[in-house]
Amino acid sequence: MNPNNNTIKFALSIEDTNVNFYNFKKSTIRGITSKVFEA
């Protein structure tokens, strides 16, 4: 999946222009389903 980089930055309140998101997935971590963002 290719997420919209600006939308994710806005939702997470990230202002650093050097951070670019290129993928995300759902993953189970310690029994909790979470969204994992790769940047």
N, CA, C and O atoms as a Maestro MAE file, in Angstrom:
{
 s_m_m2io_version
 :::
 2.0.0
}

f_m_ct {
 s_m_title
 :::
 protein
 m_atom[156] {
  # First column is atom index #
  i_m_mmod_type
  r_m_x_coord
  r_m_y_coord
  r_m_z_coord
  i_m_residue_number
  s_m_chain_name
  s_m_pdb_residue_name
  s_m_pdb_atom_name
  i_m_atomic_number
  :::
  1 25 0.828 -1.180 0.000 1 A "MET " " N  " 7
  2 3 0.000 0.000 0.000 1 A "MET " " CA " 6
  3 2 0.874 1.245 0.000 1 A "MET " " C  " 6
  4 15 1.918 1.282 0.651 1 A "MET " " O  " 8
  5 25 0.450 2.242 -0.718 2 A "ASN " " N  " 7
  6 3 1.126 3.526 -0.693 2 A "ASN " " CA " 6
  7 2 0.241 4.554 -0.002 2 A "ASN " " C  " 6
  8 15 -0.682 5.083 -0.621 2 A "ASN " " O  " 8
  9 25 0.506 4.848 1.270 3 A "PRO " " N  " 7
  10 3 -0.316 5.829 1.976 3 A "PRO " " CA " 6
  11 2 -0.005 7.234 1.502 3 A "PRO " " C  " 6
  12 15 1.072 7.501 0.970 3 A "PRO " " O  " 8
  13 25 -0.956 8.126 1.701 4 A "ASN " " N  " 7
  14 3 -0.740 9.527 1.383 4 A "ASN " " CA " 6
  15 2 0.138 10.127 2.470 4 A "ASN " " C  " 6
  16 15 -0.306 10.284 3.607 4 A "ASN " " O  " 8
  17 25 1.370 10.461 2.138 5 A "ASN " " N  " 7
  18 3 2.370 10.920 3.093 5 A "ASN " " CA " 6
  19 2 1.889 12.108 3.928 5 A "ASN " " C  " 6
  20 15 2.053 12.100 5.148 5 A "ASN " " O  " 8
  21 25 1.304 13.119 3.306 6 A "ASN " " N  " 7
  22 3 0.875 14.320 4.041 6 A "ASN " " CA " 6
  23 2 -0.274 14.032 4.997 6 A "ASN " " C  " 6
  24 15 -0.343 14.630 6.071 6 A "ASN " " O  " 8
  25 25 -1.169 13.135 4.630 7 A "THR " " N  " 7
  26 3 -2.292 12.800 5.504 7 A "THR " " CA " 6
  27 2 -1.804 12.119 6.778 7 A "THR " " C  " 6
  28 15 -2.273 12.441 7.869 7 A "THR " " O  " 8
  29 25 -0.882 11.196 6.652 8 A "ILE " " N  " 7
  30 3 -0.344 10.497 7.825 8 A "ILE " " CA " 6
  31 2 0.422 11.472 8.712 8 A "ILE " " C  " 6
  32 15 0.279 11.440 9.934 8 A "ILE " " O  " 8
  33 25 1.231 12.334 8.112 9 A "LYS " " N  " 7
  34 3 1.975 13.322 8.907 9 A "LYS " " CA " 6
  35 2 1.017 14.220 9.682 9 A "LYS " " C  " 6
  36 15 1.260 14.523 10.851 9 A "LYS " " O  " 8
  37 25 -0.057 14.645 9.048 10 A "PHE " " N  " 7
  38 3 -1.037 15.501 9.717 10 A "PHE " " CA " 6
  39 2 -1.708 14.747 10.865 10 A "PHE " " C  " 6
  40 15 -1.845 15.285 11.963 10 A "PHE " " O  " 8
  41 25 -2.125 13.506 10.618 11 A "ALA " " N  " 7
  42 3 -2.818 12.721 11.636 11 A "ALA " " CA " 6
  43 2 -1.920 12.440 12.843 11 A "ALA " " C  " 6
  44 15 -2.407 12.374 13.972 11 A "ALA " " O  " 8
  45 25 -0.627 12.275 12.616 12 A "LEU " " N  " 7
  46 3 0.310 11.988 13.703 12 A "LEU " " CA " 6
  47 2 1.005 13.237 14.238 12 A "LEU " " C  " 6
  48 15 1.854 13.145 15.125 12 A "LEU " " O  " 8
  49 25 0.645 14.413 13.697 13 A "SER " " N  " 7
  50 3 1.239 15.707 14.099 13 A "SER " " CA " 6
  51 2 2.754 15.725 13.928 13 A "SER " " C  " 6
  52 15 3.481 16.189 14.807 13 A "SER " " O  " 8
  53 25 3.222 15.221 12.797 14 A "ILE " " N  " 7
  54 3 4.651 15.217 12.481 14 A "ILE " " CA " 6
  55 2 4.930 16.389 11.546 14 A "ILE " " C  " 6
  56 15 4.344 16.487 10.468 14 A "ILE " " O  " 8
  57 25 5.827 17.274 11.967 15 A "GLU " " N  " 7
  58 3 6.136 18.449 11.170 15 A "GLU " " CA " 6
  59 2 7.471 18.345 10.438 15 A "GLU " " C  " 6
  60 15 7.781 19.205 9.614 15 A "GLU " " O  " 8
  61 25 8.258 17.327 10.713 16 A "ASP " " N  " 7
  62 3 9.571 17.153 10.096 16 A "ASP " " CA " 6
  63 2 9.416 16.826 8.614 16 A "ASP " " C  " 6
  64 15 8.772 15.838 8.262 16 A "ASP " " O  " 8
  65 25 10.000 17.646 7.747 17 A "THR " " N  " 7
  66 3 9.884 17.435 6.295 17 A "THR " " CA " 6
  67 2 10.764 16.295 5.809 17 A "THR " " C  " 6
  68 15 10.623 15.856 4.668 17 A "THR " " O  " 8
  69 25 11.673 15.805 6.652 18 A "ASN " " N  " 7
  70 3 12.565 14.714 6.262 18 A "ASN " " CA " 6
  71 2 11.951 13.330 6.464 18 A "ASN " " C  " 6
  72 15 12.526 12.333 6.029 18 A "ASN " " O  " 8
  73 25 10.799 13.257 7.113 19 A "VAL " " N  " 7
  74 3 10.127 11.979 7.351 19 A "VAL " " CA " 6
  75 2 9.183 11.696 6.190 19 A "VAL " " C  " 6
  76 15 8.305 12.504 5.886 19 A "VAL " " O  " 8
  77 25 9.365 10.557 5.549 20 A "ASN " " N  " 7
  78 3 8.504 10.139 4.441 20 A "ASN " " CA " 6
  79 2 7.985 8.733 4.707 20 A "ASN " " C  " 6
  80 15 8.763 7.811 4.950 20 A "ASN " " O  " 8
  81 25 6.671 8.576 4.661 21 A "PHE " " N  " 7
  82 3 6.056 7.275 4.859 21 A "PHE " " CA " 6
  83 2 5.917 6.585 3.515 21 A "PHE " " C  " 6
  84 15 5.497 7.206 2.538 21 A "PHE " " O  " 8
  85 25 6.266 5.306 3.456 22 A "TYR " " N  " 7
  86 3 6.162 4.591 2.201 22 A "TYR " " CA " 6
  87 2 5.345 3.314 2.290 22 A "TYR " " C  " 6
  88 15 5.071 2.696 1.261 22 A "TYR " " O  " 8
  89 25 4.947 2.901 3.479 23 A "ASN " " N  " 7
  90 3 4.144 1.685 3.591 23 A "ASN " " CA " 6
  91 2 3.535 1.607 4.990 23 A "ASN " " C  " 6
  92 15 4.068 2.165 5.949 23 A "ASN " " O  " 8
  93 25 2.410 0.905 5.082 24 A "PHE " " N  " 7
  94 3 1.859 0.593 6.394 24 A "PHE " " CA " 6
  95 2 1.127 -0.732 6.301 24 A "PHE " " C  " 6
  96 15 0.716 -1.157 5.221 24 A "PHE " " O  " 8
  97 25 0.970 -1.377 7.443 25 A "LYS " " N  " 7
  98 3 0.299 -2.675 7.488 25 A "LYS " " CA " 6
  99 2 -0.316 -2.859 8.862 25 A "LYS " " C  " 6
  100 15 0.048 -2.166 9.812 25 A "LYS " " O  " 8
  101 25 -1.237 -3.784 8.962 26 A "LYS " " N  " 7
  102 3 -1.784 -4.170 10.260 26 A "LYS " " CA " 6
  103 2 -0.961 -5.336 10.759 26 A "LYS " " C  " 6
  104 15 -0.636 -6.252 10.004 26 A "LYS " " O  " 8
  105 25 -0.630 -5.294 12.022 27 A "SER " " N  " 7
  106 3 0.190 -6.334 12.616 27 A "SER " " CA " 6
  107 2 -0.289 -6.581 14.033 27 A "SER " " C  " 6
  108 15 -0.780 -5.661 14.687 27 A "SER " " O  " 8
  109 25 -0.156 -7.808 14.518 28 A "THR " " N  " 7
  110 3 -0.519 -8.134 15.891 28 A "THR " " CA " 6
  111 2 0.751 -8.101 16.736 28 A "THR " " C  " 6
  112 15 1.694 -8.857 16.504 28 A "THR " " O  " 8
  113 25 0.750 -7.206 17.718 29 A "ILE " " N  " 7
  114 3 1.902 -7.033 18.604 29 A "ILE " " CA " 6
  115 2 1.426 -7.257 20.028 29 A "ILE " " C  " 6
  116 15 0.595 -6.507 20.540 29 A "ILE " " O  " 8
  117 25 1.959 -8.293 20.665 30 A "ARG " " N  " 7
  118 3 1.576 -8.655 22.037 30 A "ARG " " CA " 6
  119 2 0.072 -8.831 22.177 30 A "ARG " " C  " 6
  120 15 -0.521 -8.443 23.184 30 A "ARG " " O  " 8
  121 25 -0.540 -9.423 21.148 31 A "GLY " " N  " 7
  122 3 -1.965 -9.726 21.187 31 A "GLY " " CA " 6
  123 2 -2.878 -8.574 20.819 31 A "GLY " " C  " 6
  124 15 -4.100 -8.712 20.884 31 A "GLY " " O  " 8
  125 25 -2.310 -7.434 20.432 32 A "ILE " " N  " 7
  126 3 -3.108 -6.260 20.068 32 A "ILE " " CA " 6
  127 2 -2.873 -5.949 18.595 32 A "ILE " " C  " 6
  128 15 -1.730 -5.807 18.159 32 A "ILE " " O  " 8
  129 25 -3.956 -5.844 17.829 33 A "THR " " N  " 7
  130 3 -3.846 -5.495 16.419 33 A "THR " " CA " 6
  131 2 -3.538 -4.011 16.309 33 A "THR " " C  " 6
  132 15 -4.260 -3.175 16.852 33 A "THR " " O  " 8
  133 25 -2.458 -3.690 15.603 34 A "SER " " N  " 7
  134 3 -2.003 -2.309 15.474 34 A "SER " " CA " 6
  135 2 -1.687 -1.992 14.027 34 A "SER " " C  " 6
  136 15 -1.451 -2.897 13.226 34 A "SER " " O  " 8
  137 25 -1.680 -0.709 13.687 35 A "LYS " " N  " 7
  138 3 -1.192 -0.260 12.389 35 A "LYS " " CA " 6
  139 2 0.282 0.078 12.549 35 A "LYS " " C  " 6
  140 15 0.668 0.819 13.454 35 A "LYS " " O  " 8
  141 25 1.101 -0.475 11.660 36 A "VAL " " N  " 7
  142 3 2.543 -0.231 11.698 36 A "VAL " " CA " 6
  143 2 2.914 0.577 10.470 36 A "VAL " " C  " 6
  144 15 2.676 0.142 9.343 36 A "VAL " " O  " 8
  145 25 3.498 1.757 10.680 37 A "PHE " " N  " 7
  146 3 3.897 2.641 9.593 37 A "PHE " " CA " 6
  147 2 5.385 2.508 9.361 37 A "PHE " " C  " 6
  148 15 6.166 2.529 10.312 37 A "PHE " " O  " 8
  149 25 5.790 2.369 8.099 38 A "GLU " " N  " 7
  150 3 7.201 2.338 7.739 38 A "GLU " " CA " 6
  151 2 7.551 3.692 7.153 38 A "GLU " " C  " 6
  152 15 6.888 4.177 6.236 38 A "GLU " " O  " 8
  153 25 8.608 4.301 7.698 39 A "ALA " " N  " 7
  154 3 8.989 5.636 7.240 39 A "ALA " " CA " 6
  155 2 10.472 5.659 6.907 39 A "ALA " " C  " 6
  156 15 10.997 6.696 6.501 39 A "ALA " " O  " 8
  :::
 }
 m_bond[155] {
  # First column is bond index #
  i_m_from
  i_m_to
  i_m_order
  :::
  1 1 2 1
  2 2 3 1
  3 3 4 2
  4 3 5 1
  5 5 6 1
  6 6 7 1
  7 7 8 2
  8 7 9 1
  9 9 10 1
  10 10 11 1
  11 11 12 2
  12 11 13 1
  13 13 14 1
  14 14 15 1
  15 15 16 2
  16 15 17 1
  17 17 18 1
  18 18 19 1
  19 19 20 2
  20 19 21 1
  21 21 22 1
  22 22 23 1
  23 23 24 2
  24 23 25 1
  25 25 26 1
  26 26 27 1
  27 27 28 2
  28 27 29 1
  29 29 30 1
  30 30 31 1
  31 31 32 2
  32 31 33 1
  33 33 34 1
  34 34 35 1
  35 35 36 2
  36 35 37 1
  37 37 38 1
  38 38 39 1
  39 39 40 2
  40 39 41 1
  41 41 42 1
  42 42 43 1
  43 43 44 2
  44 43 45 1
  45 45 46 1
  46 46 47 1
  47 47 48 2
  48 47 49 1
  49 49 50 1
  50 50 51 1
  51 51 52 2
  52 51 53 1
  53 53 54 1
  54 54 55 1
  55 55 56 2
  56 55 57 1
  57 57 58 1
  58 58 59 1
  59 59 60 2
  60 59 61 1
  61 61 62 1
  62 62 63 1
  63 63 64 2
  64 63 65 1
  65 65 66 1
  66 66 67 1
  67 67 68 2
  68 67 69 1
  69 69 70 1
  70 70 71 1
  71 71 72 2
  72 71 73 1
  73 73 74 1
  74 74 75 1
  75 75 76 2
  76 75 77 1
  77 77 78 1
  78 78 79 1
  79 79 80 2
  80 79 81 1
  81 81 82 1
  82 82 83 1
  83 83 84 2
  84 83 85 1
  85 85 86 1
  86 86 87 1
  87 87 88 2
  88 87 89 1
  89 89 90 1
  90 90 91 1
  91 91 92 2
  92 91 93 1
  93 93 94 1
  94 94 95 1
  95 95 96 2
  96 95 97 1
  97 97 98 1
  98 98 99 1
  99 99 100 2
  100 99 101 1
  101 101 102 1
  102 102 103 1
  103 103 104 2
  104 103 105 1
  105 105 106 1
  106 106 107 1
  107 107 108 2
  108 107 109 1
  109 109 110 1
  110 110 111 1
  111 111 112 2
  112 111 113 1
  113 113 114 1
  114 114 115 1
  115 115 116 2
  116 115 117 1
  117 117 118 1
  118 118 119 1
  119 119 120 2
  120 119 121 1
  121 121 122 1
  122 122 123 1
  123 123 124 2
  124 123 125 1
  125 125 126 1
  126 126 127 1
  127 127 128 2
  128 127 129 1
  129 129 130 1
  130 130 131 1
  131 131 132 2
  132 131 133 1
  133 133 134 1
  134 134 135 1
  135 135 136 2
  136 135 137 1
  137 137 138 1
  138 138 139 1
  139 139 140 2
  140 139 141 1
  141 141 142 1
  142 142 143 1
  143 143 144 2
  144 143 145 1
  145 145 146 1
  146 146 147 1
  147 147 148 2
  148 147 149 1
  149 149 150 1
  150 150 151 1
  151 151 152 2
  152 151 153 1
  153 153 154 1
  154 154 155 1
  155 155 156 2
  :::
 }
}
